[in-house]
Amino acid sequence: MELGLAGRRALVTGAGKGIGRSTVQALHAAGVQVVAVSRTQGDLDSLVRECPGVEPVCVDLGDWEATERALGGVGPVDLLVNNAAVALLQPFLEVTKEACDTSFDVNLRAVIQVSQIVARGLIARGAPGSIVNVSSQASQRALTNHGVYCECTQLHPTSHPQPAAGPAPLTQSLLIGATKGAMDMLTKVMALELGPHKIRVNTVNPTVVMTPMGKANWSDPVKAKTMLDRIPLGRFAEVQNVVDVILFLLSDHSGMTTGSAVPVDGGFLAT
């Protein structure tokens, strides 16, 4: 399918690794001018070598003032992919203020801030646009005795150690589920308010995705079976499965789709 995205300008956050990086590569190949945002300069350097012409922006999206300085003058953007996130795993009774603040700052507040910057520019130009927020199946389903592993994340350095082995208890998914659930509702409100300006807003909600990190964490067949048994298609998602949906939602082929949460989960949420 010809996406018709050539000549547009896109901004992708969490662009250094995983889904974000693959999204940048796909958009670049489709003739889109891409602004790639990551907190890791080395990842941006290698991305620019792979995709000459990509505009790198290195900033920690958890820092509101730094983000405003870095992106406030980014210029016209037609398409936005809010992909950056953090995954801090703590049992409910051990959740700290620091973990709450970091999770909500990056996973939710940064989505609001970056989307405001892009939407205000679109409205000022009178131009249509599309925003895709990368969410998770964790926003809609609690998984007993499983770590909800959100491959869309750009993992943030943290002093809170993750479990050495095996799936994390349900409660350790608290901040992921809470922030992604909030993102899904935020997306609906954004769609409602921005629709009159011809700006569409949707989420993609992946299951476990076979990024390098996903492969490392779900290569144990015993651990994987407990999750795969809940997926009717019997397999985890590949990165391209998620990227394809992101590109569709960015394109005019989804011109009547807004306020939707699109699962990329092999049917997990149907079980």
Short mmCIF file of C-alpha atoms in Angstrom, two decimals:
data_model
loop_
_atom_site.label_atom_id
_atom_site.label_comp_id
_atom_site.label_asym_id
_atom_site.label_seq_id
_atom_site.Cartn_x
_atom_site.Cartn_y
_atom_site.Cartn_z
CA MET A 1 0.00 0.00 0.00
CA GLU A 2 1.37 3.41 -0.97
CA LEU A 3 1.21 5.49 2.20
CA GLY A 4 1.42 8.89 0.55
CA LEU A 5 3.62 10.29 3.33
CA ALA A 6 6.47 11.57 1.17
CA GLY A 7 7.26 15.24 1.65
CA ARG A 8 5.76 15.46 5.13
CA ARG A 9 7.69 16.14 8.32
CA ALA A 10 7.43 13.83 11.33
CA LEU A 11 8.69 13.89 14.90
CA VAL A 12 9.37 10.58 16.66
CA THR A 13 10.25 10.37 20.35
CA GLY A 14 12.12 7.43 21.85
CA ALA A 15 13.80 7.17 18.46
CA GLY A 16 17.05 5.59 19.60
CA LYS A 17 15.98 1.98 19.95
CA GLY A 18 13.29 -0.58 19.26
CA ILE A 19 9.96 0.51 17.83
CA GLY A 20 10.93 4.18 17.73
CA ARG A 21 14.10 3.55 15.75
CA SER A 22 12.33 1.25 13.30
CA THR A 23 9.58 3.84 12.86
CA VAL A 24 12.15 6.49 11.98
CA GLN A 25 13.78 4.14 9.47
CA ALA A 26 10.44 3.33 7.84
CA LEU A 27 9.38 6.97 7.63
CA HIS A 28 12.76 7.95 6.21
CA ALA A 29 12.44 5.23 3.57
CA ALA A 30 8.96 6.57 2.71
CA GLY A 31 10.35 10.01 1.92
CA VAL A 32 9.40 11.67 5.21
CA GLN A 33 11.66 14.28 6.80
CA VAL A 34 12.10 12.99 10.36
CA VAL A 35 13.03 14.70 13.60
CA ALA A 36 14.35 11.93 15.85
CA VAL A 37 14.24 12.55 19.61
CA SER A 38 16.19 10.46 22.11
CA ARG A 39 17.94 10.98 25.41
CA THR A 40 20.97 9.00 24.20
CA GLN A 41 23.31 10.83 21.84
CA GLY A 42 25.10 7.66 20.73
CA ASP A 43 21.85 6.14 19.49
CA LEU A 44 21.08 9.30 17.54
CA ASP A 45 24.55 9.38 16.00
CA SER A 46 24.22 5.84 14.68
CA LEU A 47 20.67 6.51 13.48
CA VAL A 48 21.80 9.53 11.46
CA ARG A 49 24.53 7.42 9.87
CA GLU A 50 21.91 4.86 8.84
CA CYS A 51 19.38 7.47 7.70
CA PRO A 52 21.16 10.57 6.37
CA GLY A 53 18.98 13.64 6.63
CA VAL A 54 17.28 12.66 9.88
CA GLU A 55 17.34 15.59 12.31
CA PRO A 56 18.55 14.43 15.74
CA VAL A 57 17.42 16.05 18.98
CA CYS A 58 18.97 14.82 22.22
CA VAL A 59 16.84 15.66 25.26
CA ASP A 60 15.42 14.02 28.37
CA LEU A 61 11.68 14.37 27.90
CA GLY A 62 11.21 14.09 31.66
CA ASP A 63 12.65 17.61 31.91
CA TRP A 64 9.87 20.03 30.91
CA GLU A 65 12.11 23.09 30.53
CA ALA A 66 14.78 21.23 28.55
CA THR A 67 12.12 19.77 26.27
CA GLU A 68 10.66 23.22 25.65
CA ARG A 69 14.10 24.56 24.75
CA ALA A 70 14.86 21.60 22.48
CA LEU A 71 11.51 21.34 20.67
CA GLY A 72 9.86 24.73 21.10
CA GLY A 73 11.37 25.92 17.83
CA VAL A 74 11.25 22.60 16.00
CA GLY A 75 9.30 24.11 13.12
CA PRO A 76 6.42 22.65 11.13
CA VAL A 77 5.59 19.04 12.00
CA ASP A 78 2.78 17.14 10.26
CA LEU A 79 3.07 13.77 12.00
CA LEU A 80 3.94 12.87 15.59
CA VAL A 81 4.77 9.51 17.17
CA ASN A 82 4.92 9.67 20.97
CA ASN A 83 6.92 6.52 21.62
CA ALA A 84 9.36 7.36 24.43
CA ALA A 85 8.54 5.89 27.84
CA VAL A 86 10.13 4.44 30.94
CA ALA A 87 9.50 1.15 32.72
CA LEU A 88 10.21 1.23 36.44
CA LEU A 89 9.13 -2.02 38.10
CA GLN A 90 8.23 -1.91 41.79
CA PRO A 91 5.73 -3.84 43.91
CA PHE A 92 2.72 -1.70 44.87
CA LEU A 93 3.69 -1.40 48.54
CA GLU A 94 7.20 -0.30 47.55
CA VAL A 95 6.32 2.27 44.87
CA THR A 96 8.30 5.44 45.56
CA LYS A 97 7.55 9.08 44.85
CA GLU A 98 10.59 9.16 42.60
CA ALA A 99 9.30 6.25 40.51
CA CYS A 100 5.84 7.84 40.26
CA ASP A 101 7.23 11.19 39.26
CA THR A 102 9.60 9.77 36.65
CA SER A 103 6.98 7.45 35.15
CA PHE A 104 4.29 10.10 34.84
CA ASP A 105 6.72 12.80 33.72
CA VAL A 106 7.96 10.75 30.75
CA ASN A 107 5.07 8.42 29.96
CA LEU A 108 2.27 10.97 30.22
CA ARG A 109 3.35 14.55 30.84
CA ALA A 110 5.87 14.51 27.98
CA VAL A 111 3.16 13.22 25.64
CA ILE A 112 1.03 16.22 26.58
CA GLN A 113 3.90 18.68 26.17
CA VAL A 114 5.23 17.40 22.85
CA SER A 115 1.70 17.02 21.46
CA GLN A 116 0.90 20.60 22.48
CA ILE A 117 3.96 21.88 20.63
CA VAL A 118 3.05 19.98 17.47
CA ALA A 119 -0.70 20.65 17.63
CA ARG A 120 -0.26 24.38 18.18
CA GLY A 121 1.96 24.51 15.10
CA LEU A 122 -0.57 22.60 13.01
CA ILE A 123 -3.43 24.84 14.14
CA ALA A 124 -1.42 27.99 13.44
CA ARG A 125 -0.75 26.76 9.90
CA GLY A 126 -4.30 25.51 9.41
CA ALA A 127 -2.83 22.13 8.47
CA PRO A 128 -4.21 18.64 9.14
CA GLY A 129 -2.10 16.23 11.17
CA SER A 130 -1.89 12.83 12.79
CA ILE A 131 -0.58 11.88 16.23
CA VAL A 132 0.09 8.28 17.26
CA ASN A 133 0.73 7.48 20.91
CA VAL A 134 2.46 4.15 21.55
CA SER A 135 0.63 2.50 24.42
CA SER A 136 0.50 -1.14 25.54
CA GLN A 137 -1.85 -4.03 26.20
CA ALA A 138 -0.98 -3.22 29.82
CA SER A 139 -3.33 -0.25 29.58
CA GLN A 140 -6.35 -2.55 29.27
CA ARG A 141 -5.56 -5.82 30.99
CA ALA A 142 -4.01 -6.80 34.32
CA LEU A 143 -1.76 -9.84 34.02
CA THR A 144 -1.58 -11.96 37.13
CA ASN A 145 1.99 -13.04 37.93
CA HIS A 146 3.44 -11.53 34.78
CA GLY A 147 5.66 -8.58 34.13
CA VAL A 148 3.94 -6.48 31.49
CA TYR A 149 6.85 -5.86 29.22
CA CYS A 150 6.36 -2.74 27.13
CA GLU A 151 8.79 -2.93 24.20
CA CYS A 152 7.91 0.58 23.16
CA THR A 153 9.83 1.93 26.11
CA GLN A 154 13.07 3.78 26.11
CA LEU A 155 14.26 2.44 29.44
CA HIS A 156 15.31 5.11 31.88
CA PRO A 157 18.29 4.53 34.20
CA THR A 158 16.97 3.80 37.65
CA SER A 159 18.27 2.82 41.03
CA HIS A 160 15.34 0.45 41.46
CA PRO A 161 16.62 -2.99 40.44
CA GLN A 162 14.46 -5.19 38.30
CA PRO A 163 13.97 -8.86 39.14
CA ALA A 164 16.98 -10.98 38.25
CA ALA A 165 14.95 -13.67 36.53
CA GLY A 166 11.42 -14.81 35.83
CA PRO A 167 8.26 -12.80 35.34
CA ALA A 168 7.62 -9.93 37.72
CA PRO A 169 4.55 -10.01 39.97
CA LEU A 170 1.43 -8.20 38.80
CA THR A 171 2.02 -5.33 41.18
CA GLN A 172 5.33 -4.54 39.54
CA SER A 173 3.38 -3.60 36.42
CA LEU A 174 1.54 -0.87 38.32
CA LEU A 175 3.24 2.21 36.89
CA ILE A 176 3.28 0.90 33.33
CA GLY A 177 -0.41 0.00 33.44
CA ALA A 178 -1.34 3.24 35.17
CA THR A 179 0.53 5.53 32.80
CA LYS A 180 -0.50 3.65 29.66
CA GLY A 181 -4.12 3.52 30.82
CA ALA A 182 -3.98 7.27 31.36
CA MET A 183 -2.44 7.65 27.90
CA ASP A 184 -5.36 5.80 26.29
CA MET A 185 -7.88 8.18 27.89
CA LEU A 186 -5.69 11.19 27.14
CA THR A 187 -5.72 10.09 23.49
CA LYS A 188 -9.53 10.11 23.42
CA VAL A 189 -9.67 13.60 24.92
CA MET A 190 -7.03 14.84 22.48
CA ALA A 191 -9.01 13.36 19.60
CA LEU A 192 -12.15 15.09 20.81
CA GLU A 193 -10.55 18.52 21.19
CA LEU A 194 -8.21 18.41 18.19
CA GLY A 195 -10.64 16.79 15.74
CA PRO A 196 -12.23 20.12 14.74
CA HIS A 197 -8.73 21.22 13.69
CA LYS A 198 -8.41 18.13 11.47
CA ILE A 199 -5.82 16.57 13.78
CA ARG A 200 -6.34 12.85 14.40
CA VAL A 201 -5.02 11.11 17.53
CA ASN A 202 -4.81 7.34 18.10
CA THR A 203 -2.86 4.77 20.09
CA VAL A 204 -1.28 1.46 19.20
CA ASN A 205 -1.35 -1.13 21.99
CA PRO A 206 1.26 -3.86 21.44
CA THR A 207 1.78 -7.10 23.26
CA VAL A 208 5.34 -8.35 23.84
CA VAL A 209 7.39 -7.21 20.85
CA MET A 210 10.49 -9.00 19.61
CA THR A 211 12.93 -6.14 19.89
CA PRO A 212 16.41 -7.19 21.04
CA MET A 213 15.24 -6.49 24.58
CA GLY A 214 12.06 -8.48 24.02
CA LYS A 215 14.01 -11.45 22.73
CA ALA A 216 16.35 -11.32 25.70
CA ASN A 217 13.51 -11.22 28.21
CA TRP A 218 11.14 -13.73 26.58
CA SER A 219 13.49 -16.30 25.06
CA ASP A 220 12.84 -18.77 27.91
CA PRO A 221 10.10 -21.05 26.48
CA VAL A 222 8.68 -21.77 29.94
CA LYS A 223 8.29 -18.09 30.72
CA ALA A 224 7.02 -17.32 27.21
CA LYS A 225 4.40 -20.09 27.27
CA THR A 226 2.38 -18.46 30.02
CA MET A 227 1.94 -15.37 27.87
CA LEU A 228 1.65 -17.13 24.52
CA ASP A 229 -1.16 -19.31 25.88
CA ARG A 230 -3.22 -16.11 26.12
CA ILE A 231 -2.50 -15.02 22.54
CA PRO A 232 -4.80 -16.70 19.98
CA LEU A 233 -2.25 -16.31 17.17
CA GLY A 234 0.29 -18.09 19.37
CA ARG A 235 3.22 -15.73 18.84
CA PHE A 236 4.65 -12.43 19.97
CA ALA A 237 4.67 -9.34 17.76
CA GLU A 238 7.56 -8.43 15.54
CA VAL A 239 8.66 -4.80 15.47
CA GLN A 240 7.43 -4.44 11.90
CA ASN A 241 3.91 -5.46 12.96
CA VAL A 242 3.78 -2.41 15.23
CA VAL A 243 5.50 -0.06 12.79
CA ASP A 244 3.04 -1.02 10.03
CA VAL A 245 0.09 0.02 12.21
CA ILE A 246 1.81 3.26 13.22
CA LEU A 247 2.38 4.13 9.56
CA PHE A 248 -1.22 3.30 8.68
CA LEU A 249 -2.51 5.57 11.46
CA LEU A 250 -0.21 8.38 10.34
CA SER A 251 -1.39 8.08 6.74
CA ASP A 252 -4.54 9.35 5.08
CA HIS A 253 -5.66 5.72 4.65
CA SER A 254 -6.90 5.98 8.26
CA GLY A 255 -8.52 9.35 7.61
CA MET A 256 -11.71 8.48 9.55
CA THR A 257 -9.93 6.88 12.50
CA THR A 258 -9.36 8.98 15.60
CA GLY A 259 -9.64 8.39 19.34
CA SER A 260 -9.00 4.68 18.82
CA ALA A 261 -6.75 2.23 20.64
CA VAL A 262 -5.55 -0.30 18.07
CA PRO A 263 -4.32 -3.59 19.55
CA VAL A 264 -1.27 -5.24 18.00
CA ASP A 265 -1.55 -8.22 20.29
CA GLY A 266 -2.42 -11.33 18.29
CA GLY A 267 -5.84 -11.32 19.93
CA PHE A 268 -4.63 -11.14 23.55
CA LEU A 269 -7.23 -8.56 24.54
CA ALA A 270 -9.99 -10.75 23.10
CA THR A 271 -9.28 -13.49 25.65
#
